[in-house]
């Protein structure tokens, strides 16, 4: 097994590599069983932690670590909409007067005129 090491390693480094290789091969069966047992325990703990993350909480238990109370009350719809409207900041907006439309040229149709005669009942349409 050490034939390939002679070409590129010194004598001390070859001895170190051989001892490390023998130590790895001669590891006791109890060491391997302990390692396997630790791996299984670690896997079991990880499985329990991942399952517990999705388990529902029991009824009646209140988590005191979460904050449930708001520090500021939200505005209702009208107050919120009012706060979002554009402000009149320019002088042309502040000093604007309403537009006056001349409607004197508009003539009302005769059916909308007010008369002094008493109201007369409408005849029923015939079929």
Short mmCIF file of N, CA and C in Angstrom, two decimals, residues 4 18 20 28-29 31-32 36 40 43 47 52-54 64-65 69 71-72 82 84 90 96 98 107 113 116 121 126:
data_model
loop_
_atom_site.label_atom_id
_atom_site.label_comp_id
_atom_site.label_asym_id
_atom_site.label_seq_id
_atom_site.Cartn_x
_atom_site.Cartn_y
_atom_site.Cartn_z
N UNK A 4 3.25 3.69 -3.55
CA UNK A 4 3.06 4.96 -4.24
C UNK A 4 3.58 6.14 -3.46
N UNK A 18 1.13 6.64 7.07
CA UNK A 18 0.86 5.22 7.34
C UNK A 18 0.20 5.06 8.70
N UNK A 20 -1.57 7.30 10.35
CA UNK A 20 -2.94 7.83 10.29
C UNK A 20 -3.86 6.85 9.57
N UNK A 28 -11.97 1.34 16.87
CA UNK A 28 -12.76 0.32 17.55
C UNK A 28 -14.22 0.39 17.11
N UNK A 29 -14.92 -0.74 17.15
CA UNK A 29 -16.33 -0.75 16.76
C UNK A 29 -17.19 0.11 17.67
N UNK A 31 -16.39 3.05 18.83
CA UNK A 31 -16.33 4.43 18.35
C UNK A 31 -17.33 4.64 17.21
N UNK A 32 -17.39 3.68 16.29
CA UNK A 32 -18.33 3.80 15.17
C UNK A 32 -19.77 3.77 15.66
N UNK A 36 -22.52 6.73 15.18
CA UNK A 36 -23.83 6.48 14.58
C UNK A 36 -24.96 6.87 15.54
N UNK A 40 -27.82 9.66 14.90
CA UNK A 40 -29.25 9.36 15.01
C UNK A 40 -29.94 10.31 15.99
N UNK A 43 -30.26 13.71 14.32
CA UNK A 43 -31.32 13.65 13.31
C UNK A 43 -32.69 13.65 13.97
N UNK A 47 -35.59 16.50 13.60
CA UNK A 47 -36.93 16.13 13.15
C UNK A 47 -37.99 16.66 14.12
N UNK A 52 -42.31 20.41 15.41
CA UNK A 52 -42.88 21.30 16.42
C UNK A 52 -43.15 22.69 15.86
N UNK A 53 -42.43 23.08 14.82
CA UNK A 53 -42.64 24.40 14.23
C UNK A 53 -44.00 24.50 13.56
N UNK A 54 -44.53 23.37 13.06
CA UNK A 54 -45.81 23.38 12.35
C UNK A 54 -46.97 22.85 13.18
N UNK A 64 -47.34 35.07 25.51
CA UNK A 64 -47.12 36.41 26.07
C UNK A 64 -45.95 37.13 25.41
N UNK A 65 -45.25 36.45 24.50
CA UNK A 65 -44.10 37.08 23.86
C UNK A 65 -44.50 37.95 22.67
N UNK A 69 -51.15 44.73 20.96
CA UNK A 69 -51.80 46.02 21.07
C UNK A 69 -51.09 47.03 20.18
N UNK A 71 -49.92 50.70 18.92
CA UNK A 71 -49.52 51.91 19.63
C UNK A 71 -50.33 53.12 19.18
N UNK A 72 -50.79 53.10 17.92
CA UNK A 72 -51.59 54.20 17.40
C UNK A 72 -52.82 53.62 16.72
N UNK A 82 -58.99 62.29 3.71
CA UNK A 82 -58.74 63.73 3.84
C UNK A 82 -57.24 64.00 3.98
N UNK A 84 -54.91 62.36 2.67
CA UNK A 84 -54.21 62.04 1.42
C UNK A 84 -54.52 63.01 0.29
N UNK A 90 -49.57 76.38 -3.72
CA UNK A 90 -49.18 77.48 -4.61
C UNK A 90 -50.13 78.66 -4.46
N UNK A 96 -57.53 81.05 -5.95
CA UNK A 96 -58.41 80.73 -7.06
C UNK A 96 -59.87 81.01 -6.68
N UNK A 98 -64.05 80.68 -7.90
CA UNK A 98 -64.84 79.76 -8.71
C UNK A 98 -65.15 80.34 -10.09
N UNK A 107 -82.39 78.79 -23.01
CA UNK A 107 -83.84 78.95 -22.99
C UNK A 107 -84.48 77.64 -22.52
N UNK A 113 -91.99 75.42 -18.07
CA UNK A 113 -92.41 76.72 -17.57
C UNK A 113 -93.48 76.55 -16.51
N UNK A 116 -99.93 79.39 -14.07
CA UNK A 116 -100.84 79.69 -12.96
C UNK A 116 -102.07 78.81 -12.97
N UNK A 121 -105.48 66.31 -14.42
CA UNK A 121 -105.04 64.91 -14.45
C UNK A 121 -104.67 64.45 -15.85
N UNK A 126 -104.19 54.38 -23.85
CA UNK A 126 -105.00 53.22 -24.24
C UNK A 126 -104.10 52.17 -24.89
#
